[in-house]
Amino acid sequence: MTQTHKKLFVKTWGCQMNVYDSNRMVDILSSLGYKPVDTPEDADMMILNTCHIREKATDKVFSELGRLRPHKEAKEEKGEKMLIAVAGCVAQAEGDFILERAPYVDMVFGPQTYHELPEMVLKASGAERIVNTEFPTVSKFDHLPEQHTIEGASAYLSIQEGCDKFCTFCVVPYTRGSEYSRPAQEIIDEAHRLRDQGALEIILLGQNVNAYHGIGPDGTTWGLADLIRKVADIEGIERIRYSTSHPRDMDDDLIFAHGEILKLMPFLHLPVQSGSDRILEAMNRKHKADLYRDVIERLRKARPDIAFSSDFIIGFPGETEQDFEDTMQLARDVKYASCYSFKYSARPGTPAANLQAALVPDHIASERLSRFQALINEQQAEFNKTCEGLVMPVLFDRKGKKDGQLSGRSPFFQSVYVQGNERLIGNIIDVKITSAFDNSLTGDIVIYDDEAA
Ligand code: SAH
Ligand code: SF4
Ligand code: F3S
């Protein structure tokens, strides 16, 4: 029996978890004959993997759906079918509403249901389709399909999902559900498979990744540091990162691990959201700004070259000029290598959305955000500048935009561009950094020429 491939178009918004999930959906659907394509035209199925974290999330989904609809109609005119699916966190939050408002959507499903995807697709395809489709369905979610989709030599590996922390501004506990840690052995096996497919770098993912507490093969509960040690033992895996962490879950073991494990990269994304104790309390972050300073200091002691990035929310309800100044001060104290900062956006259903009266006027929030970003840009440029003249191992994962150019990542997660042969993609190569820019570095591949001496 001949199997013609069906075209699957996946569009992904949001965090790295969503990127990982999209890859997993591609893997699972490959057992139904779907192959990913880069454009929506003529696709047999489209999945929008959505994010609900900030404002206009739902609007974005509907306007994307509006753009995709003509493709579906064109296909239907030819007597062919196109399935449109909305997945991810907007799907979880807005389920019925999406189906109601966009009758041409065939499937809506949240992040915890992806293992049921083959069944859902079959159902959505209709009776006739089911009869014509003789591909086996995936029996178990835990049993990864052979061709695990990875992009380049750096692979995401989801180890923990959901969140029990309930920060007052955040939708994640509602869209992803409660915290769940995958068993350690399952993760180690997956890391081996990723290595076999060419991954040199593994990025361990979770919404609260350092709250990881999975069952170990020895029956005890493992923390993130235990897991990192085991992944570091895998030959062929050269780099490990993890994201996203919560300051309260940075325990001693994990901090020491940064000093012990050379494969653990000297760069940590550690969101703090605010430098004001008052605002941190209103956010339900359950720690003070000084705890964060202390964690940073201890990490720097363990691994002196470690660099940091963070997330900040500017203009949380009730934020005064003094609170904002405290945030600026925290950033000045830490000196970041990079940062994400967002204007607060009220998310329906979260406790902070009820703080209407304390809303910071938009023009003030915007003005503070631009002051904050100016500071961060300065810090980032400064950090990049310190890299000039250094030789750094760079993991090349793709071609650059310019001819003959390669793009890779430094240990500190900076983008590095060099002129070089394409066959270096998928390798870690020493680069001498020649110039630093605001958002990237350029350099030359170091040639170790024994005969020249
Ligand atoms: N688990 C991570 C955060 C995941 S959400 C943590 O605890 O830090 C990613 C980032 O989006 C957050 O760090 C926060 O800075 C931002 N964010 C979340 N909800 C937001 C909101 N309502 N308004 C503005 N930014 C928000
Ligand atoms: Fe959201 Fe807070 Fe959980 Fe992070 S820790 S995912 S910000 S609720
Ligand atoms: Fe967005 Fe959901 Fe991730 S809301 S940030 S895609 S967990």
Short mmCIF file of C-alpha atoms and ligand atoms in Angstrom, two decimals:
data_model
loop_
_atom_site.label_atom_id
_atom_site.label_comp_id
_atom_site.label_asym_id
_atom_site.label_seq_id
_atom_site.Cartn_x
_atom_site.Cartn_y
_atom_site.Cartn_z
CA MET A 1 0.00 0.00 0.00
CA THR A 2 1.41 3.39 -0.92
CA GLN A 3 1.47 6.08 1.70
CA THR A 4 1.29 9.63 0.44
CA HIS A 5 2.52 12.18 2.89
CA LYS A 6 0.11 14.67 4.29
CA LYS A 7 1.25 18.21 4.87
CA LEU A 8 1.26 19.51 8.39
CA PHE A 9 1.73 23.20 9.04
CA VAL A 10 2.49 24.11 12.64
CA LYS A 11 2.76 27.65 13.90
CA THR A 12 4.09 28.13 17.41
CA TRP A 13 3.89 31.04 19.80
CA GLY A 14 5.05 31.32 23.39
CA CYS A 15 7.67 29.73 25.52
CA GLN A 16 10.14 26.95 24.84
CA MET A 17 7.68 24.43 26.25
CA ASN A 18 5.47 25.19 23.30
CA VAL A 19 8.35 24.74 20.88
CA TYR A 20 9.05 21.38 22.47
CA ASP A 21 5.37 20.45 22.39
CA SER A 22 5.10 21.38 18.71
CA ASN A 23 8.00 19.06 17.93
CA ARG A 24 6.32 16.31 19.88
CA MET A 25 3.09 16.83 17.97
CA VAL A 26 5.04 16.56 14.72
CA ASP A 27 6.59 13.33 16.00
CA ILE A 28 3.28 11.85 17.00
CA LEU A 29 1.53 12.87 13.80
CA SER A 30 4.30 11.45 11.66
CA SER A 31 2.81 8.08 12.55
CA LEU A 32 -0.31 9.23 10.71
CA GLY A 33 1.70 10.20 7.66
CA TYR A 34 1.97 13.91 8.35
CA LYS A 35 5.14 15.74 7.40
CA PRO A 36 5.85 19.29 8.50
CA VAL A 37 5.80 22.02 5.84
CA ASP A 38 6.86 25.66 6.07
CA THR A 39 3.82 27.33 4.53
CA PRO A 40 0.10 26.94 5.19
CA GLU A 41 -0.90 26.76 1.51
CA ASP A 42 -2.33 23.41 0.60
CA ALA A 43 -1.62 21.93 4.06
CA ASP A 44 -3.77 18.98 5.10
CA MET A 45 -3.64 20.01 8.69
CA MET A 46 -2.71 23.18 10.50
CA ILE A 47 -1.95 23.44 14.16
CA LEU A 48 -1.70 26.78 15.88
CA ASN A 49 0.16 26.19 19.12
CA THR A 50 -0.80 29.22 21.13
CA CYS A 51 0.37 31.22 24.13
CA HIS A 52 -1.87 33.02 26.60
CA ILE A 53 0.72 34.74 28.73
CA ARG A 54 0.19 38.36 27.70
CA GLU A 55 -2.51 40.56 26.25
CA LYS A 56 -4.14 40.16 22.86
CA ALA A 57 -3.29 36.43 22.85
CA THR A 58 -6.80 35.44 21.82
CA ASP A 59 -7.08 38.25 19.26
CA LYS A 60 -3.83 37.11 17.68
CA VAL A 61 -5.18 33.60 17.33
CA PHE A 62 -8.37 34.78 15.68
CA SER A 63 -6.57 37.03 13.24
CA GLU A 64 -4.23 34.17 12.32
CA LEU A 65 -7.24 31.91 11.87
CA GLY A 66 -8.79 34.55 9.64
CA ARG A 67 -5.67 34.48 7.47
CA LEU A 68 -5.68 30.69 7.28
CA ARG A 69 -9.35 30.28 6.50
CA PRO A 70 -9.05 31.05 2.75
CA HIS A 71 -6.49 28.25 2.42
CA LYS A 72 -8.98 25.84 3.87
CA GLU A 73 -11.74 27.12 1.60
CA ALA A 74 -9.51 26.86 -1.46
CA LYS A 75 -8.77 23.29 -0.58
CA GLU A 76 -12.43 22.49 0.01
CA GLU A 77 -13.27 23.83 -3.43
CA LYS A 78 -10.98 21.15 -4.80
CA GLY A 79 -12.95 18.61 -2.79
CA GLU A 80 -10.13 18.15 -0.32
CA LYS A 81 -10.10 18.55 3.41
CA MET A 82 -7.94 20.68 5.64
CA LEU A 83 -8.04 20.24 9.39
CA ILE A 84 -7.50 23.33 11.47
CA ALA A 85 -6.47 22.82 15.07
CA VAL A 86 -5.86 25.25 17.88
CA ALA A 87 -3.57 23.85 20.57
CA GLY A 88 -1.66 25.31 23.50
CA CYS A 89 -2.56 27.69 26.26
CA VAL A 90 -5.17 29.83 24.48
CA ALA A 91 -6.94 26.62 23.51
CA GLN A 92 -6.92 25.56 27.14
CA ALA A 93 -8.24 28.88 28.32
CA GLU A 94 -10.76 29.65 25.60
CA GLY A 95 -11.79 26.19 24.30
CA ASP A 96 -15.50 26.48 23.52
CA PHE A 97 -15.26 30.12 22.66
CA ILE A 98 -12.87 29.38 19.79
CA LEU A 99 -15.14 26.70 18.35
CA GLU A 100 -18.10 29.03 18.67
CA ARG A 101 -16.46 32.02 17.06
CA ALA A 102 -14.58 30.18 14.33
CA PRO A 103 -16.82 27.42 12.98
CA TYR A 104 -14.15 26.37 10.46
CA VAL A 105 -11.85 25.23 13.27
CA ASP A 106 -11.93 21.43 13.55
CA MET A 107 -10.03 20.83 16.76
CA VAL A 108 -9.20 22.67 19.91
CA PHE A 109 -7.07 20.98 22.53
CA GLY A 110 -4.95 21.95 25.51
CA PRO A 111 -1.33 21.13 26.37
CA GLN A 112 -2.11 18.03 28.42
CA THR A 113 -3.89 16.17 25.63
CA TYR A 114 -1.26 15.82 22.92
CA HIS A 115 -0.85 12.09 23.41
CA GLU A 116 -4.47 11.70 22.28
CA LEU A 117 -3.70 13.53 19.06
CA PRO A 118 -3.92 10.54 16.70
CA GLU A 119 -7.40 9.66 17.98
CA MET A 120 -8.50 13.27 17.81
CA VAL A 121 -7.27 13.62 14.26
CA LEU A 122 -9.05 10.47 13.20
CA LYS A 123 -12.28 11.65 14.74
CA ALA A 124 -11.97 15.08 13.19
CA SER A 125 -11.21 13.58 9.80
CA GLY A 126 -14.68 12.08 9.68
CA ALA A 127 -15.88 8.53 9.04
CA GLU A 128 -14.78 8.30 5.44
CA ARG A 129 -11.28 9.33 6.30
CA ILE A 130 -11.00 6.85 9.09
CA VAL A 131 -11.76 4.04 6.71
CA ASN A 132 -9.04 5.18 4.33
CA THR A 133 -6.39 5.71 6.93
CA GLU A 134 -4.51 2.63 7.84
CA PHE A 135 -1.65 4.08 9.80
CA PRO A 136 -1.15 2.70 13.26
CA THR A 137 -1.82 5.03 16.16
CA VAL A 138 0.83 5.68 18.78
CA SER A 139 0.21 3.33 21.67
CA LYS A 140 1.91 5.21 24.44
CA PHE A 141 2.91 8.78 24.92
CA ASP A 142 5.97 7.80 26.91
CA HIS A 143 7.25 5.75 24.02
CA LEU A 144 8.65 8.41 21.74
CA PRO A 145 8.32 7.87 18.03
CA GLU A 146 11.73 7.08 16.53
CA GLN A 147 12.17 10.31 14.65
CA HIS A 148 12.19 12.82 17.42
CA THR A 149 12.26 16.21 15.77
CA ILE A 150 15.23 18.31 16.78
CA GLU A 151 16.42 21.52 15.27
CA GLY A 152 20.15 21.85 14.92
CA ALA A 153 22.46 20.48 17.55
CA SER A 154 20.59 21.97 20.46
CA ALA A 155 17.53 20.12 21.72
CA TYR A 156 14.81 20.92 24.18
CA LEU A 157 13.84 18.25 26.66
CA SER A 158 10.77 18.83 28.77
CA ILE A 159 11.24 17.44 32.28
CA GLN A 160 8.60 19.21 34.30
CA GLU A 161 5.27 20.77 33.47
CA GLY A 162 2.75 23.00 35.09
CA CYS A 163 3.06 25.24 38.09
CA ASP A 164 1.72 25.37 41.63
CA LYS A 165 3.09 28.79 42.50
CA PHE A 166 0.17 30.99 41.49
CA CYS A 167 1.90 34.30 41.00
CA THR A 168 -1.00 36.73 40.94
CA PHE A 169 -0.37 37.94 37.37
CA CYS A 170 0.17 34.59 35.68
CA VAL A 171 -2.04 32.25 33.65
CA VAL A 172 0.33 29.29 33.58
CA PRO A 173 -1.10 27.41 36.60
CA TYR A 174 -4.48 27.58 34.85
CA THR A 175 -3.38 26.70 31.34
CA ARG A 176 -0.75 24.07 32.13
CA GLY A 177 -2.22 22.63 35.29
CA SER A 178 -0.43 21.53 38.43
CA GLU A 179 3.21 20.70 38.67
CA TYR A 180 4.33 17.33 37.36
CA SER A 181 7.89 15.98 37.15
CA ARG A 182 8.66 13.21 34.67
CA PRO A 183 10.49 10.16 36.03
CA ALA A 184 14.27 10.60 35.80
CA GLN A 185 14.90 7.45 33.79
CA GLU A 186 12.46 8.53 31.11
CA ILE A 187 14.35 11.81 30.79
CA ILE A 188 17.76 10.15 30.69
CA ASP A 189 16.55 7.76 27.98
CA GLU A 190 15.24 10.69 25.97
CA ALA A 191 18.55 12.51 26.38
CA HIS A 192 20.33 9.46 24.98
CA ARG A 193 18.03 9.40 21.98
CA LEU A 194 18.58 13.10 21.38
CA ARG A 195 22.33 12.56 21.54
CA ASP A 196 21.99 9.75 19.01
CA GLN A 197 20.24 12.18 16.70
CA GLY A 198 23.06 14.68 16.91
CA ALA A 199 22.21 16.87 19.87
CA LEU A 200 25.29 18.31 21.53
CA GLU A 201 23.30 20.56 23.81
CA ILE A 202 20.29 19.70 25.91
CA ILE A 203 18.06 22.38 27.33
CA LEU A 204 16.01 20.94 30.18
CA LEU A 205 12.64 22.62 30.20
CA GLY A 206 9.91 23.31 32.69
CA GLN A 207 7.80 26.22 33.84
CA ASN A 208 9.50 25.77 37.18
CA VAL A 209 12.30 23.56 36.10
CA ASN A 210 14.33 23.82 39.27
CA ALA A 211 11.35 22.65 41.30
CA TYR A 212 11.92 19.32 39.55
CA HIS A 213 11.38 16.41 41.93
CA GLY A 214 10.99 13.29 39.84
CA ILE A 215 11.24 9.70 40.91
CA GLY A 216 14.74 8.36 40.29
CA PRO A 217 15.60 4.87 39.02
CA ASP A 218 16.67 4.05 42.61
CA GLY A 219 13.21 4.88 43.93
CA THR A 220 14.27 8.08 45.69
CA THR A 221 13.19 11.56 44.70
CA TRP A 222 15.69 13.33 42.47
CA GLY A 223 16.21 17.06 42.30
CA LEU A 224 17.33 18.96 39.23
CA ALA A 225 21.00 18.76 40.24
CA ASP A 226 20.82 14.94 40.38
CA LEU A 227 19.31 14.88 36.95
CA ILE A 228 21.86 17.29 35.49
CA ARG A 229 24.70 15.13 36.82
CA LYS A 230 23.28 12.09 35.04
CA VAL A 231 22.72 13.94 31.78
CA ALA A 232 26.27 15.31 32.01
CA ASP A 233 27.51 11.72 32.24
CA ILE A 234 26.16 10.98 28.77
CA GLU A 235 29.04 10.91 26.38
CA GLY A 236 28.47 13.17 23.40
CA ILE A 237 26.37 15.68 25.27
CA GLU A 238 28.60 18.65 25.68
CA ARG A 239 26.31 21.34 26.99
CA ILE A 240 23.44 21.49 29.41
CA ARG A 241 21.13 24.37 30.17
CA TYR A 242 17.85 24.59 32.03
CA SER A 243 14.96 27.00 31.87
CA THR A 244 12.89 28.52 33.50
CA SER A 245 13.83 28.71 37.12
CA HIS A 246 12.30 30.27 40.17
CA PRO A 247 14.63 31.99 42.66
CA ARG A 248 13.04 30.17 45.61
CA ASP A 249 13.92 26.78 44.16
CA MET A 250 17.65 27.49 43.72
CA ASP A 251 18.81 25.07 46.41
CA ASP A 252 22.42 24.55 47.53
CA ASP A 253 22.82 21.35 45.56
CA LEU A 254 21.87 23.10 42.33
CA ILE A 255 24.06 26.11 43.10
CA PHE A 256 27.05 23.84 43.77
CA ALA A 257 26.30 21.92 40.58
CA HIS A 258 27.14 25.09 38.68
CA GLY A 259 30.64 24.93 40.11
CA GLU A 260 31.08 21.19 39.67
CA ILE A 261 29.67 20.40 36.27
CA LEU A 262 31.60 21.96 33.45
CA LYS A 263 29.00 20.94 30.90
CA LEU A 264 26.46 23.09 32.72
CA MET A 265 26.75 26.34 30.82
CA PRO A 266 27.68 29.52 32.72
CA PHE A 267 24.46 31.31 31.87
CA LEU A 268 21.24 31.24 33.83
CA HIS A 269 17.84 32.69 33.11
CA LEU A 270 16.47 33.50 36.54
CA PRO A 271 13.29 35.58 36.43
CA VAL A 272 12.65 37.92 39.33
CA GLN A 273 9.85 40.15 37.94
CA SER A 274 10.45 43.08 40.32
CA GLY A 275 13.05 44.53 42.66
CA SER A 276 10.48 45.93 45.09
CA ASP A 277 9.59 43.83 48.13
CA ARG A 278 6.14 45.36 48.21
CA ILE A 279 5.44 44.43 44.60
CA LEU A 280 7.03 41.00 44.98
CA GLU A 281 4.59 40.37 47.79
CA ALA A 282 1.63 41.58 45.74
CA MET A 283 2.80 39.27 42.97
CA ASN A 284 2.86 36.34 45.43
CA ARG A 285 6.46 35.59 44.52
CA LYS A 286 7.05 34.65 48.17
CA HIS A 287 10.55 36.06 48.47
CA LYS A 288 12.24 39.38 48.93
CA ALA A 289 14.61 41.12 46.53
CA ASP A 290 17.52 40.36 48.85
CA LEU A 291 16.94 36.64 48.57
CA TYR A 292 17.45 37.02 44.85
CA ARG A 293 20.62 39.07 45.37
CA ASP A 294 21.87 36.35 47.71
CA VAL A 295 21.15 33.56 45.20
CA ILE A 296 23.01 35.48 42.50
CA GLU A 297 25.96 36.03 44.80
CA ARG A 298 26.16 32.36 45.74
CA LEU A 299 25.95 31.30 42.11
CA ARG A 300 28.77 33.70 41.26
CA LYS A 301 30.83 32.24 44.05
CA ALA A 302 30.23 28.72 42.71
CA ARG A 303 30.87 29.65 39.08
CA PRO A 304 32.68 33.00 38.83
CA ASP A 305 32.10 33.48 35.09
CA ILE A 306 28.34 32.86 35.26
CA ALA A 307 26.13 35.43 33.52
CA PHE A 308 22.46 36.08 34.12
CA SER A 309 19.28 37.02 32.37
CA SER A 310 15.86 37.58 33.85
CA ASP A 311 12.24 38.51 33.27
CA PHE A 312 10.74 41.70 34.65
CA ILE A 313 7.18 42.96 34.72
CA ILE A 314 6.97 46.74 34.70
CA GLY A 315 3.83 48.58 35.83
CA PHE A 316 2.29 45.89 38.04
CA PRO A 317 -0.82 47.32 39.75
CA GLY A 318 0.22 49.61 42.60
CA GLU A 319 3.80 50.09 41.35
CA THR A 320 5.04 53.48 42.53
CA GLU A 321 8.04 55.40 41.26
CA GLN A 322 9.92 54.12 44.33
CA ASP A 323 8.99 50.51 43.55
CA PHE A 324 10.20 51.01 40.02
CA GLU A 325 13.42 52.57 41.29
CA ASP A 326 13.93 49.44 43.43
CA THR A 327 13.61 47.36 40.27
CA MET A 328 16.16 49.56 38.50
CA GLN A 329 18.47 49.19 41.49
CA LEU A 330 18.20 45.42 41.49
CA ALA A 331 19.15 45.35 37.81
CA ARG A 332 22.07 47.69 38.49
CA ASP A 333 23.24 45.40 41.31
CA VAL A 334 23.02 42.20 39.29
CA LYS A 335 24.31 43.53 35.96
CA TYR A 336 22.59 41.31 33.43
CA ALA A 337 23.93 39.85 30.23
CA SER A 338 20.42 40.18 28.78
CA CYS A 339 16.84 40.49 29.99
CA TYR A 340 13.23 40.27 28.95
CA SER A 341 10.95 42.97 30.27
CA PHE A 342 7.23 43.32 29.73
CA LYS A 343 4.59 45.85 30.55
CA TYR A 344 2.10 44.31 32.94
CA SER A 345 -0.97 43.00 31.21
CA ALA A 346 -4.06 41.92 33.15
CA ARG A 347 -4.91 38.32 32.37
CA PRO A 348 -8.53 37.28 32.82
CA GLY A 349 -9.03 34.90 35.72
CA THR A 350 -5.83 35.81 37.57
CA PRO A 351 -6.02 37.50 41.01
CA ALA A 352 -4.12 40.59 39.86
CA ALA A 353 -6.78 41.22 37.22
CA ASN A 354 -9.05 42.33 40.08
CA LEU A 355 -6.67 45.13 41.07
CA GLN A 356 -8.25 47.50 38.54
CA ALA A 357 -8.19 50.48 40.88
CA ALA A 358 -4.42 50.28 41.32
CA LEU A 359 -3.63 50.05 37.60
CA VAL A 360 -0.61 52.08 36.60
CA PRO A 361 -1.62 54.47 33.79
CA ASP A 362 -0.40 53.12 30.49
CA HIS A 363 1.78 56.10 29.59
CA ILE A 364 3.61 55.82 32.93
CA ALA A 365 4.14 52.08 32.53
CA SER A 366 5.43 52.62 28.99
CA GLU A 367 7.78 55.33 30.10
CA ARG A 368 9.17 53.17 32.91
CA LEU A 369 9.53 50.23 30.56
CA SER A 370 11.63 52.28 28.17
CA ARG A 371 13.83 53.54 31.02
CA PHE A 372 14.28 49.97 32.18
CA GLN A 373 15.06 48.69 28.73
CA ALA A 374 17.60 51.44 28.19
CA LEU A 375 19.42 50.27 31.30
CA ILE A 376 19.30 46.65 30.20
CA ASN A 377 20.50 47.48 26.69
CA GLU A 378 23.43 49.27 28.23
CA GLN A 379 24.23 46.29 30.43
CA GLN A 380 23.93 43.89 27.53
CA ALA A 381 26.23 45.97 25.33
CA GLU A 382 28.68 46.21 28.22
CA PHE A 383 28.63 42.47 28.80
CA ASN A 384 29.13 41.78 25.11
CA LYS A 385 32.04 44.19 25.09
CA THR A 386 33.83 42.17 27.79
CA CYS A 387 33.84 39.25 25.37
CA GLU A 388 35.96 40.99 22.74
CA GLY A 389 39.30 39.28 22.35
CA LEU A 390 38.18 36.11 24.14
CA VAL A 391 38.28 32.67 22.59
CA MET A 392 34.98 30.89 23.18
CA PRO A 393 33.57 27.54 22.18
CA VAL A 394 30.60 28.22 19.90
CA LEU A 395 27.92 25.71 19.02
CA PHE A 396 27.03 26.34 15.40
CA ASP A 397 23.45 25.51 14.65
CA ARG A 398 22.53 27.27 11.44
CA LYS A 399 23.59 29.36 8.48
CA GLY A 400 23.69 33.10 9.01
CA LYS A 401 21.77 35.56 6.87
CA LYS A 402 24.80 36.63 4.90
CA ASP A 403 26.59 34.52 2.34
CA GLY A 404 29.09 32.09 3.84
CA GLN A 405 28.09 33.07 7.33
CA LEU A 406 27.39 30.68 10.20
CA SER A 407 25.44 31.41 13.32
CA GLY A 408 25.96 29.83 16.71
CA ARG A 409 25.70 30.30 20.45
CA SER A 410 28.38 31.16 22.94
CA PRO A 411 28.41 29.56 26.40
CA PHE A 412 26.59 32.72 27.55
CA PHE A 413 23.88 32.17 24.95
CA GLN A 414 24.96 35.12 22.83
CA SER A 415 24.49 34.83 19.08
CA VAL A 416 27.87 34.56 17.40
CA TYR A 417 28.43 35.04 13.67
CA VAL A 418 31.51 33.91 11.73
CA GLN A 419 32.50 33.25 8.16
CA GLY A 420 32.89 29.52 7.83
CA ASN A 421 32.19 26.31 6.04
CA GLU A 422 28.67 24.95 6.34
CA ARG A 423 29.94 21.60 7.45
CA LEU A 424 30.79 23.16 10.81
CA ILE A 425 27.08 23.32 11.59
CA GLY A 426 26.34 20.87 14.37
CA ASN A 427 29.77 21.28 15.93
CA ILE A 428 31.30 23.19 18.79
CA ILE A 429 34.23 25.20 17.51
CA ASP A 430 36.55 27.72 19.15
CA VAL A 431 36.00 31.26 17.97
CA LYS A 432 38.04 34.34 18.69
CA ILE A 433 35.61 37.17 19.31
CA THR A 434 36.59 40.23 17.30
CA SER A 435 33.60 42.59 17.68
CA ALA A 436 30.76 42.98 20.10
CA PHE A 437 27.41 44.46 19.10
CA ASP A 438 24.29 45.18 21.13
CA ASN A 439 22.70 41.81 20.37
CA SER A 440 25.46 39.65 18.98
CA LEU A 441 29.15 38.95 18.58
CA THR A 442 31.29 38.34 15.54
CA GLY A 443 34.56 36.50 15.39
CA ASP A 444 36.93 34.26 13.54
CA ILE A 445 37.23 30.54 13.74
CA VAL A 446 40.43 29.71 15.55
CA ILE A 447 42.79 27.69 13.38
CA TYR A 448 45.11 25.54 15.43
CA ASP A 449 47.92 25.10 12.97
CA ASP A 450 50.53 22.75 14.39
CA GLU A 451 52.84 23.05 11.43
CA ALA A 452 53.05 26.81 11.53
CA ALA A 453 55.35 26.84 14.53
N1 SAH B 1 7.81 30.38 35.23
C1 SAH B 1 8.43 31.61 34.92
C2 SAH B 1 7.59 32.50 34.07
C3 SAH B 1 6.91 32.01 32.87
S1 SAH B 1 5.97 33.21 32.03
C4 SAH B 1 8.73 32.33 36.21
O1 SAH B 1 8.22 32.00 37.25
O2 SAH B 1 9.47 33.27 36.19
C5 SAH B 1 7.22 34.14 31.21
C6 SAH B 1 7.29 35.60 31.60
O3 SAH B 1 6.16 36.29 31.11
C7 SAH B 1 7.26 35.85 33.09
O4 SAH B 1 8.50 35.67 33.68
C8 SAH B 1 6.77 37.26 33.17
O5 SAH B 1 7.84 38.18 33.18
C9 SAH B 1 5.94 37.44 31.91
N2 SAH B 1 4.53 37.52 32.27
C10 SAH B 1 3.76 36.55 32.78
N3 SAH B 1 2.51 37.01 33.01
C11 SAH B 1 2.50 38.31 32.66
C12 SAH B 1 1.52 39.35 32.69
N4 SAH B 1 0.31 39.13 33.14
N5 SAH B 1 1.87 40.57 32.22
C13 SAH B 1 3.13 40.80 31.77
N6 SAH B 1 4.09 39.89 31.73
C14 SAH B 1 3.79 38.64 32.16
FE1 SF4 B 2 3.66 31.81 36.39
FE2 SF4 B 2 4.69 32.28 38.77
FE3 SF4 B 2 4.34 29.79 37.96
FE4 SF4 B 2 6.22 31.31 36.83
S1 SF4 B 2 6.15 30.64 38.98
S2 SF4 B 2 4.76 29.98 35.79
S3 SF4 B 2 5.26 33.29 36.85
S4 SF4 B 2 2.74 31.26 38.38
FE1 F3S B 3 2.64 30.91 26.92
FE2 F3S B 3 1.60 28.70 27.81
FE3 F3S B 3 4.22 28.99 27.65
S1 F3S B 3 0.86 30.70 28.19
S2 F3S B 3 4.49 31.14 27.99
S3 F3S B 3 2.82 28.95 25.97
S4 F3S B 3 3.09 27.92 29.21
#
